[in-house]
Structure formats: structure tokens, C-alpha cells
Coordinates of N, CA and C in Angstrom, one line a residue:
M220 N 113.6 85.8 138.6 CA 113.0 87.1 138.2 C 111.5 86.8 137.9
D221 N 110.7 87.7 138.4 CA 109.2 87.6 138.3 C 108.7 88.3 137.1
F222 N 108.3 87.5 136.1 CA 107.7 88.1 134.8 C 106.2 88.0 134.8
S223 N 105.6 87.8 136.0 CA 104.1 87.6 136.0 C 103.3 88.8 135.5
P224 N 103.7 90.0 135.7 CA 103.0 91.1 135.1 C 103.0 91.1 133.6
L225 N 104.2 90.7 133.1 CA 104.3 90.6 131.6 C 103.5 89.4 131.1
T226 N 103.6 88.3 131.8 CA 102.8 87.1 131.4 C 101.3 87.4 131.4
D227 N 100.9 88.1 132.5 CA 99.4 88.5 132.6 C 99.0 89.4 131.4
A228 N 99.9 90.4 131.1 CA 99.5 91.3 130.0 C 99.5 90.5 128.6
L229 N 100.4 89.6 128.4 CA 100.3 88.8 127.2 C 99.1 87.9 127.2
T230 N 98.8 87.3 128.3 CA 97.6 86.4 128.4 C 96.3 87.2 128.2
S231 N 96.2 88.4 128.7 CA 95.0 89.2 128.6 C 95.0 90.0 127.3
K232 N 96.0 89.8 126.5 CA 96.1 90.6 125.2 C 96.1 92.1 125.4
S233 N 96.7 92.5 126.5 CA 96.9 94.0 126.8 C 98.2 94.4 126.2
Y234 N 98.3 94.3 124.9 CA 99.6 94.5 124.2 C 100.1 95.9 124.3
D235 N 99.2 96.9 124.5 CA 99.6 98.3 124.6 C 100.3 98.5 125.9
K236 N 100.3 97.6 126.9 CA 100.9 97.8 128.2 C 102.3 97.1 128.3
I237 N 102.6 96.3 127.3 CA 103.8 95.4 127.4 C 105.1 96.3 127.5
A238 N 105.2 97.3 126.6 CA 106.5 98.1 126.7 C 106.7 98.7 128.0
D239 N 105.6 99.3 128.6 CA 105.8 99.9 129.9 C 106.1 98.9 131.0
I240 N 105.4 97.8 130.9 CA 105.7 96.7 131.9 C 107.2 96.3 131.8
C241 N 107.7 96.0 130.6 CA 109.1 95.6 130.4 C 110.0 96.7 130.9
D242 N 109.7 98.0 130.6 CA 110.6 99.1 131.0 C 110.7 99.1 132.5
Q243 N 109.5 99.0 133.2 CA 109.5 99.0 134.6 C 110.3 97.9 135.2
L244 N 110.1 96.7 134.7 CA 110.8 95.5 135.2 C 112.3 95.6 135.0
M245 N 112.7 96.2 133.8 CA 114.1 96.4 133.5 C 114.7 97.3 134.5
L246 N 114.0 98.4 134.8 CA 114.5 99.4 135.8 C 114.6 98.8 137.2
Q247 N 113.6 98.0 137.5 CA 113.6 97.3 138.8 C 114.8 96.4 139.0
V248 N 115.1 95.5 138.0 CA 116.2 94.6 138.1 C 117.5 95.3 138.0
A249 N 117.6 96.4 137.3 CA 118.8 97.2 137.2 C 119.1 97.8 138.5
V250 N 118.1 98.3 139.2 CA 118.3 98.9 140.5 C 118.8 97.9 141.6
E251 N 118.2 96.7 141.5 CA 118.6 95.6 142.4 C 120.0 95.0 142.1
G252 N 120.5 95.4 140.9 CA 121.8 94.8 140.5 C 121.8 93.4 140.1
V253 N 120.6 92.9 139.6 CA 120.5 91.5 139.2 C 120.9 91.4 137.8
A254 N 121.7 90.4 137.4 CA 122.1 90.1 136.0 C 120.9 89.5 135.4
F255 N 120.3 90.2 134.4 CA 119.1 89.8 133.8 C 119.2 89.5 132.3
E256 N 120.3 89.9 131.7 CA 120.4 89.9 130.2 C 120.1 88.6 129.5
D257 N 120.6 87.5 130.1 CA 120.4 86.2 129.5 C 119.0 85.7 129.4
E258 N 118.1 86.1 130.4 CA 116.8 85.6 130.4 C 115.7 86.7 130.1
W259 N 116.2 87.8 129.7 CA 115.3 88.9 129.4 C 114.5 88.7 128.1
P260 N 113.2 88.9 128.0 CA 112.5 88.7 126.8 C 112.6 89.9 125.9
Y261 N 113.8 90.0 125.3 CA 114.1 91.2 124.4 C 113.1 91.3 123.2
A262 N 112.8 90.2 122.6 CA 111.9 90.2 121.4 C 110.6 90.7 121.8
I263 N 110.0 90.3 122.9 CA 108.7 90.7 123.4 C 108.8 92.2 123.7
H264 N 109.9 92.6 124.4 CA 110.1 94.0 124.7 C 110.1 94.9 123.5
L265 N 110.9 94.5 122.5 CA 111.0 95.3 121.2 C 109.6 95.3 120.6
L266 N 108.9 94.2 120.5 CA 107.6 94.2 119.8 C 106.6 95.0 120.6
G267 N 106.7 95.1 121.9 CA 105.9 95.9 122.7 C 106.0 97.4 122.3
H268 N 107.3 97.8 122.2 CA 107.5 99.2 121.7 C 106.9 99.5 120.3
L269 N 107.1 98.5 119.4 CA 106.6 98.7 118.1 C 105.1 98.7 118.0
Y270 N 104.5 97.9 118.9 CA 103.0 97.8 119.0 C 102.4 99.2 119.3
V271 N 103.1 99.9 120.2 CA 102.5 101.3 120.5 C 103.2 102.4 119.7
N272 N 103.9 102.0 118.6 CA 104.4 102.9 117.6 C 105.5 103.8 118.3
D273 N 106.3 103.2 119.2 CA 107.4 104.0 119.9 C 108.7 103.4 119.3
I274 N 109.0 103.9 118.1 CA 110.1 103.3 117.4 C 111.4 103.8 118.0
N275 N 111.4 105.0 118.5 CA 112.7 105.5 119.2 C 113.1 104.7 120.4
S276 N 112.1 104.3 121.2 CA 112.4 103.5 122.4 C 112.9 102.1 121.9
A277 N 112.3 101.6 120.9 CA 112.7 100.3 120.3 C 114.1 100.4 119.9
R278 N 114.5 101.5 119.2 CA 115.8 101.6 118.7 C 116.8 101.7 119.8
F279 N 116.5 102.5 120.9 CA 117.4 102.6 122.0 C 117.5 101.2 122.8
L280 N 116.4 100.5 122.8 CA 116.5 99.2 123.4 C 117.4 98.3 122.6
W281 N 117.3 98.3 121.3 CA 118.1 97.5 120.4 C 119.6 97.8 120.7
K282 N 119.9 99.1 120.8 CA 121.3 99.5 121.0 C 121.9 99.0 122.3
S283 N 121.0 98.8 123.3 CA 121.4 98.3 124.6 C 121.5 96.8 124.8
I284 N 121.0 96.1 123.8 CA 121.0 94.6 123.9 C 122.5 94.1 123.6
P285 N 123.0 93.3 124.5 CA 124.3 92.8 124.3 C 124.5 92.0 123.0
S286 N 125.6 92.1 122.4 CA 125.9 91.4 121.1 C 125.7 89.9 121.2
A287 N 126.0 89.3 122.3 CA 125.8 87.8 122.4 C 124.4 87.5 122.3
I288 N 123.5 88.3 122.8 CA 122.0 88.0 122.7 C 121.6 88.2 121.3
K289 N 122.1 89.2 120.6 CA 121.7 89.4 119.2 C 122.2 88.3 118.3
E290 N 123.3 87.7 118.7 CA 123.9 86.6 117.9 C 123.2 85.3 118.1
N291 N 122.7 85.1 119.4 CA 122.1 83.8 119.8 C 120.6 83.7 119.8
Q292 N 120.0 84.8 119.6 CA 118.5 84.8 119.6 C 118.0 85.4 118.3
P293 N 117.7 84.6 117.3 CA 117.3 85.1 116.0 C 115.9 85.8 116.1
Q294 N 115.1 85.5 117.1 CA 113.8 86.2 117.2 C 114.0 87.7 117.6
V295 N 115.0 88.0 118.3 CA 115.3 89.4 118.7 C 115.7 90.1 117.4
V296 N 116.5 89.5 116.6 CA 116.9 90.1 115.3 C 115.7 90.3 114.4
A297 N 114.9 89.3 114.4 CA 113.7 89.4 113.5 C 112.7 90.5 114.0
A298 N 112.6 90.7 115.3 CA 111.8 91.8 115.9 C 112.4 93.1 115.5
W299 N 113.7 93.2 115.6 CA 114.4 94.5 115.2 C 114.3 94.8 113.7
K300 N 114.2 93.7 112.9 CA 114.1 93.9 111.4 C 112.8 94.6 111.1
I301 N 111.7 94.3 111.9 CA 110.4 95.1 111.8 C 110.7 96.5 112.1
G302 N 111.4 96.7 113.2 CA 111.7 98.1 113.7 C 112.5 98.9 112.6
Q303 N 113.4 98.2 112.0 CA 114.2 98.9 110.9 C 113.3 99.3 109.8
R304 N 112.4 98.4 109.4 CA 111.5 98.8 108.3 C 110.6 99.9 108.6
L305 N 110.2 100.0 109.9 CA 109.4 101.1 110.3 C 110.2 102.4 110.3
W306 N 111.4 102.3 110.8 CA 112.3 103.5 110.9 C 112.5 104.1 109.5
T307 N 112.7 103.2 108.5 CA 113.0 103.7 107.1 C 111.7 103.9 106.3
R308 N 110.6 103.7 106.9 CA 109.2 103.8 106.3 C 109.1 102.9 105.0
D309 N 109.7 101.7 105.2 CA 109.6 100.7 104.1 C 108.3 99.9 104.5
Y310 N 107.1 100.4 104.0 CA 105.9 99.9 104.5 C 105.7 98.4 104.0
A311 N 106.0 98.1 102.8 CA 105.9 96.7 102.4 C 106.9 95.8 103.1
G312 N 108.1 96.4 103.4 CA 109.1 95.6 104.1 C 108.7 95.2 105.5
V313 N 107.8 96.0 106.1 CA 107.3 95.7 107.5 C 106.6 94.3 107.4
Y314 N 105.7 94.2 106.4 CA 105.0 92.9 106.3 C 105.9 91.8 105.9
E315 N 106.9 92.0 105.1 CA 107.9 91.0 104.8 C 108.6 90.5 106.0
A316 N 109.0 91.5 106.9 CA 109.7 91.1 108.1 C 108.8 90.4 109.1
I317 N 107.5 90.7 109.1 CA 106.5 90.0 109.9 C 106.4 88.6 109.5
H318 N 106.2 88.4 108.2 CA 105.9 87.1 107.6 C 107.1 86.2 107.3
G319 N 108.3 86.9 107.4 CA 109.5 86.2 107.0 C 110.2 85.5 108.2
F320 N 109.6 85.3 109.3 CA 110.2 84.6 110.4 C 109.1 83.7 111.1
E321 N 109.6 82.6 111.6 CA 108.7 81.7 112.3 C 108.8 82.1 113.8
W322 N 107.8 82.8 114.2 CA 107.7 83.4 115.6 C 107.4 82.3 116.6
S323 N 107.9 82.5 117.8 CA 107.7 81.6 118.9 C 106.2 81.6 119.3
Q324 N 105.8 80.6 120.0 CA 104.4 80.6 120.5 C 104.0 81.7 121.4
E325 N 105.0 82.2 122.1 CA 104.8 83.3 123.0 C 104.6 84.6 122.2
A326 N 105.4 84.8 121.2 CA 105.4 86.1 120.4 C 104.4 86.1 119.3
Q327 N 103.9 85.0 118.9 CA 103.0 84.9 117.7 C 101.7 85.8 117.9
P328 N 101.0 85.7 119.0 CA 99.8 86.5 119.1 C 100.1 88.0 119.1
L329 N 101.2 88.4 119.7 CA 101.6 89.8 119.7 C 102.0 90.3 118.3
V330 N 102.7 89.5 117.6 CA 103.1 89.8 116.2 C 101.8 89.9 115.3
A331 N 100.9 89.0 115.5 CA 99.6 89.0 114.8 C 98.8 90.3 115.1
A332 N 98.8 90.6 116.4 CA 98.1 91.9 116.8 C 98.7 93.1 116.2
F333 N 100.1 93.1 116.2 CA 100.8 94.2 115.7 C 100.5 94.3 114.2
S334 N 100.5 93.2 113.5 CA 100.2 93.2 112.0 C 98.9 93.8 111.8
E335 N 97.9 93.5 112.6 CA 96.5 94.0 112.4 C 96.5 95.5 112.7
I336 N 97.1 95.9 113.7 CA 97.0 97.3 114.1 C 97.8 98.2 113.0
Y337 N 98.9 97.6 112.5 CA 99.7 98.3 111.5 C 98.9 98.4 110.2
T338 N 98.2 97.4 109.9 CA 97.3 97.5 108.7 C 96.3 98.6 108.8
K339 N 95.7 98.7 110.0 CA 94.8 99.8 110.3 C 95.4 101.2 110.2
R340 N 96.7 101.3 110.7 CA 97.4 102.6 110.6 C 97.7 102.9 109.2
M341 N 98.1 101.9 108.4 CA 98.4 102.2 107.0 C 97.1 102.6 106.2
F342 N 96.0 102.0 106.6 CA 94.7 102.3 106.0 C 94.4 103.8 106.3
Q343 N 94.6 104.2 107.5 CA 94.3 105.6 107.9 C 95.3 106.5 107.2
L344 N 96.5 106.1 107.0 CA 97.5 106.9 106.2 C 97.0 107.1 104.8
L345 N 96.6 106.0 104.2 CA 96.1 106.1 102.8 C 94.9 107.0 102.7
L346 N 94.0 106.9 103.7 CA 92.8 107.7 103.8 C 93.1 109.2 103.9
S347 N 94.1 109.5 104.6 CA 94.4 110.9 104.8 C 95.3 111.5 103.7
A348 N 96.0 110.6 103.0 CA 97.0 111.1 102.1 C 96.6 111.1 100.6
Y349 N 95.6 110.3 100.3 CA 95.3 110.1 98.9 C 93.8 110.3 98.6
S350 N 93.6 110.8 97.3 CA 92.2 110.8 96.8 C 92.0 109.7 95.8
T351 N 93.0 109.3 95.1 CA 93.0 108.1 94.2 C 94.4 107.5 94.4
I352 N 94.4 106.1 94.3 CA 95.6 105.4 94.4 C 95.5 104.1 93.7
S353 N 96.6 103.6 93.1 CA 96.5 102.3 92.4 C 96.2 101.1 93.3
I354 N 95.6 100.1 92.7 CA 95.4 98.9 93.5 C 96.7 98.3 93.9
E355 N 97.7 98.4 93.1 CA 99.0 97.8 93.4 C 99.7 98.5 94.6
D356 N 99.6 99.8 94.6 CA 100.2 100.6 95.7 C 99.4 100.3 97.0
T357 N 98.1 100.2 96.9 CA 97.3 99.9 98.1 C 97.6 98.6 98.7
A358 N 97.8 97.6 97.8 CA 98.2 96.3 98.3 C 99.6 96.3 99.0
L359 N 100.5 97.1 98.5 CA 101.8 97.2 99.1 C 101.7 97.8 100.5
F360 N 100.9 98.9 100.6 CA 100.7 99.6 101.9 C 100.0 98.7 102.9
L361 N 99.1 97.9 102.5 CA 98.3 97.1 103.4 C 98.8 95.7 103.6
G362 N 99.9 95.3 102.9 CA 100.5 94.0 103.1 C 99.7 92.9 102.6
M363 N 98.9 93.1 101.6 CA 98.0 92.1 101.1 C 98.2 91.9 99.6
N364 N 97.6 90.8 99.0 CA 97.6 90.7 97.6 C 96.6 91.7 97.0
E365 N 96.6 91.9 95.7 CA 95.8 93.0 95.1 C 94.3 92.7 95.3
D366 N 93.8 91.5 95.2 CA 92.4 91.1 95.4 C 92.0 91.4 96.8
D367 N 92.8 90.9 97.8 CA 92.4 91.2 99.2 C 92.4 92.7 99.5
A368 N 93.4 93.4 99.0 CA 93.4 94.8 99.3 C 92.2 95.5 98.7
K369 N 91.9 95.1 97.5 CA 90.7 95.7 96.8 C 89.4 95.5 97.6
N370 N 89.3 94.2 98.0 CA 88.1 93.9 98.8 C 88.1 94.6 100.2
Y371 N 89.2 94.7 100.8 CA 89.3 95.4 102.1 C 88.9 96.9 102.0
V372 N 89.4 97.6 101.0 CA 89.1 99.0 100.9 C 87.6 99.2 100.3
Q373 N 87.2 98.3 99.5 CA 85.8 98.4 99.0 C 84.8 98.3 100.1
R374 N 85.1 97.5 101.1 CA 84.2 97.3 102.3 C 84.2 98.7 103.0
Q375 N 85.2 99.5 102.9 CA 85.2 100.8 103.5 C 84.6 101.9 102.6
G376 N 84.0 101.5 101.5 CA 83.3 102.4 100.6 C 84.2 103.0 99.5
W377 N 85.4 102.5 99.3 CA 86.2 103.0 98.2 C 85.7 102.5 96.9
L378 N 85.9 103.2 95.8 CA 85.4 102.8 94.5 C 86.5 102.4 93.6
E379 N 86.3 101.4 92.7 CA 87.3 100.9 91.8 C 87.0 101.3 90.4
D380 N 88.0 101.8 89.7 CA 87.9 102.0 88.2 C 88.7 100.9 87.6
P381 N 87.9 99.8 87.0 CA 88.6 98.7 86.5 C 89.5 99.0 85.3
A382 N 89.2 100.0 84.5 CA 89.9 100.4 83.3 C 91.3 100.9 83.7
S383 N 91.4 101.7 84.7 CA 92.7 102.3 85.1 C 93.4 101.6 86.3
Q384 N 92.7 100.6 86.9 CA 93.2 99.9 88.0 C 93.5 100.9 89.2
M385 N 92.6 101.9 89.3 CA 92.8 102.9 90.4 C 91.6 102.8 91.3
L386 N 91.8 103.2 92.6 CA 90.8 103.2 93.6 C 90.6 104.7 94.0
T387 N 89.3 105.0 94.1 CA 89.0 106.3 94.6 C 88.7 106.2 96.1
V388 N 89.4 107.0 96.8 CA 89.3 107.0 98.3 C 88.1 107.7 98.7
K389 N 87.3 107.0 99.6 CA 86.1 107.6 100.2 C 86.5 108.2 101.5
K390 N 86.6 109.5 101.6 CA 86.9 110.2 102.9 C 85.8 110.0 103.9
Q391 N 86.2 109.7 105.1 CA 85.3 109.6 106.2 C 84.8 111.0 106.6
P392 N 83.5 111.2 106.7 CA 83.0 112.5 107.1 C 83.5 112.9 108.5
I393 N 84.0 114.1 108.7 CA 84.5 114.6 109.9 C 83.3 115.1 110.7
V394 N 83.0 114.5 111.8 CA 81.9 114.9 112.7 C 82.4 115.8 113.8
T395 N 82.0 117.0 113.9 CA 82.4 117.8 115.0 C 81.1 118.3 115.7
E396 N 81.1 118.0 117.0 CA 79.9 118.5 117.7 C 80.3 119.8 118.4
Q397 N 79.4 120.7 118.3 CA 79.6 122.0 119.0 C 78.8 121.9 120.3
K398 N 79.5 122.0 121.4 CA 78.8 122.0 122.6 C 78.6 123.4 123.1
L399 N 77.4 123.8 123.1 CA 77.1 125.2 123.4 C 76.6 125.3 124.9
D400 N 77.5 125.9 125.6 CA 77.2 126.1 127.1 C 76.4 127.4 127.2
P401 N 75.2 127.3 127.8 CA 74.3 128.5 127.9 C 75.0 129.6 128.7
S402 N 75.8 129.3 129.6 CA 76.5 130.4 130.4 C 77.5 131.2 129.5
K403 N 78.1 130.5 128.6 CA 79.0 131.1 127.6 C 78.2 132.0 126.6
L404 N 77.1 131.5 126.2 CA 76.3 132.3 125.3 C 75.7 133.5 126.0
Q405 N 75.4 133.4 127.3 CA 74.9 134.6 128.0 C 76.0 135.6 128.2
R406 N 77.3 135.1 128.5 CA 78.4 136.1 128.6 C 78.7 136.8 127.3
L407 N 78.6 136.0 126.2 CA 78.9 136.6 124.9 C 77.8 137.7 124.6
T408 N 76.6 137.4 124.9 CA 75.5 138.3 124.7 C 75.7 139.6 125.5
E409 N 76.0 139.4 126.7 CA 76.3 140.6 127.6 C 77.5 141.4 127.1
Y410 N 78.5 140.7 126.6 CA 79.7 141.4 126.1 C 79.3 142.2 124.9
V411 N 78.6 141.6 123.9 CA 78.2 142.3 122.7 C 77.3 143.5 123.1
F412 N 76.4 143.3 124.0 CA 75.5 144.3 124.4 C 76.2 145.5 125.0
H413 N 77.3 145.2 125.8 CA 78.1 146.2 126.4 C 78.8 147.0 125.4
L414 N 79.4 146.3 124.3 CA 80.1 147.0 123.3 C 79.2 147.9 122.5
E415 N 78.0 147.5 122.2 CA 77.0 148.3 121.4 C 76.5 149.5 122.2
H416 N 76.5 149.5 123.5 CA 75.8 150.6 124.3 C 76.8 151.3 125.1

């Protein structure tokens, strides 16, 4: 079985393409009738879906994995544990699942990249959902200890109230550019002129 497209994506750190590559390869070998279950990189495939935040596809992949694979490959179970935490929105549990397993050399860079992108997603969630939040809760959401979380958000302009141990969220200004097309302005002017006369 030729896993070179997958190997190339892992080598070039094109992690956002891994799930699609694995899906295409799986369809290809299924059409050819090749038995692939024993050598299939299920953990990488699951992590690829999680990386692009496609939890449903990861869940369906998990359901299709043979029980023998689940029993004999602890890394597959560990990858799914991350998926379970995402599914139940157990934000702190995601980090526990990431750090609670000794990942293979092949999976380690992908897991590290997922952890980084997940932290950015959680930061954006906090940014959009809160105006003030405790340092403790921030640390839980970002998977860091309280000092690291405080430093991380302060670099983003958040303010700390040491007395209450609360952080004030600094909302990012929303920049909207209006592109004014002269032809549209001309049509609008003609339309208003027509209505007035």
C-alpha cells in the first residue's frame, strides 16, 4: 500500500490535508478490495480529522475501526480519547488526553500542532464569549498553568485585576472595509434622482 501522499503531508507539516488524504486512500483501497485494516494509520487518520475540527468524521471513523485494532493499538484509543473530550466539550480534558499519552515519533508533531491550534481556538472562544474571566478558568481553557495562561493573555492585551484574580478581555477591533464601486454609486444616484423626479 502506497502511503507516500500521507508521508509527504506529514513531512511538509500540511496537517490540514491529512484527513482528506487518508479518506481518499481508504476509498481507493476499499474499491480495489485490498485488506488494509492491519496496516492502516488509524491514529494519524483520527488526528487529521481532529486537526481540522471535523469531530463527526472522526467519530464515524472510530465506529468503523475493527475492535481488534482498538484493543491492540493504544495510540488509536488515545487519539479517540481526544475526540471524546472534544465531543463532550471537556476543554481541560482535551489537554489531559493530549499530554496523558506517549505519542509515537510519527504522531508527535501532529499532536503538538493540534495542541497549538486548539489553544488558539480556545483563545478565540474566550475572546468572543467573555468580557471578564477568572485566571483559573482561563488556565483550564488554554491548557496551561495559571502563570502561563496569565502571561499568554496579557501579551494579547488583556488586563489583570490582582485583587479579584480576574482578567478583563480586550476585544479585538473589528475592521470592516467598505469597498465603494463607483458604478454602484452612479446607479444609486440615478435611482434616487429617478424617484425624486
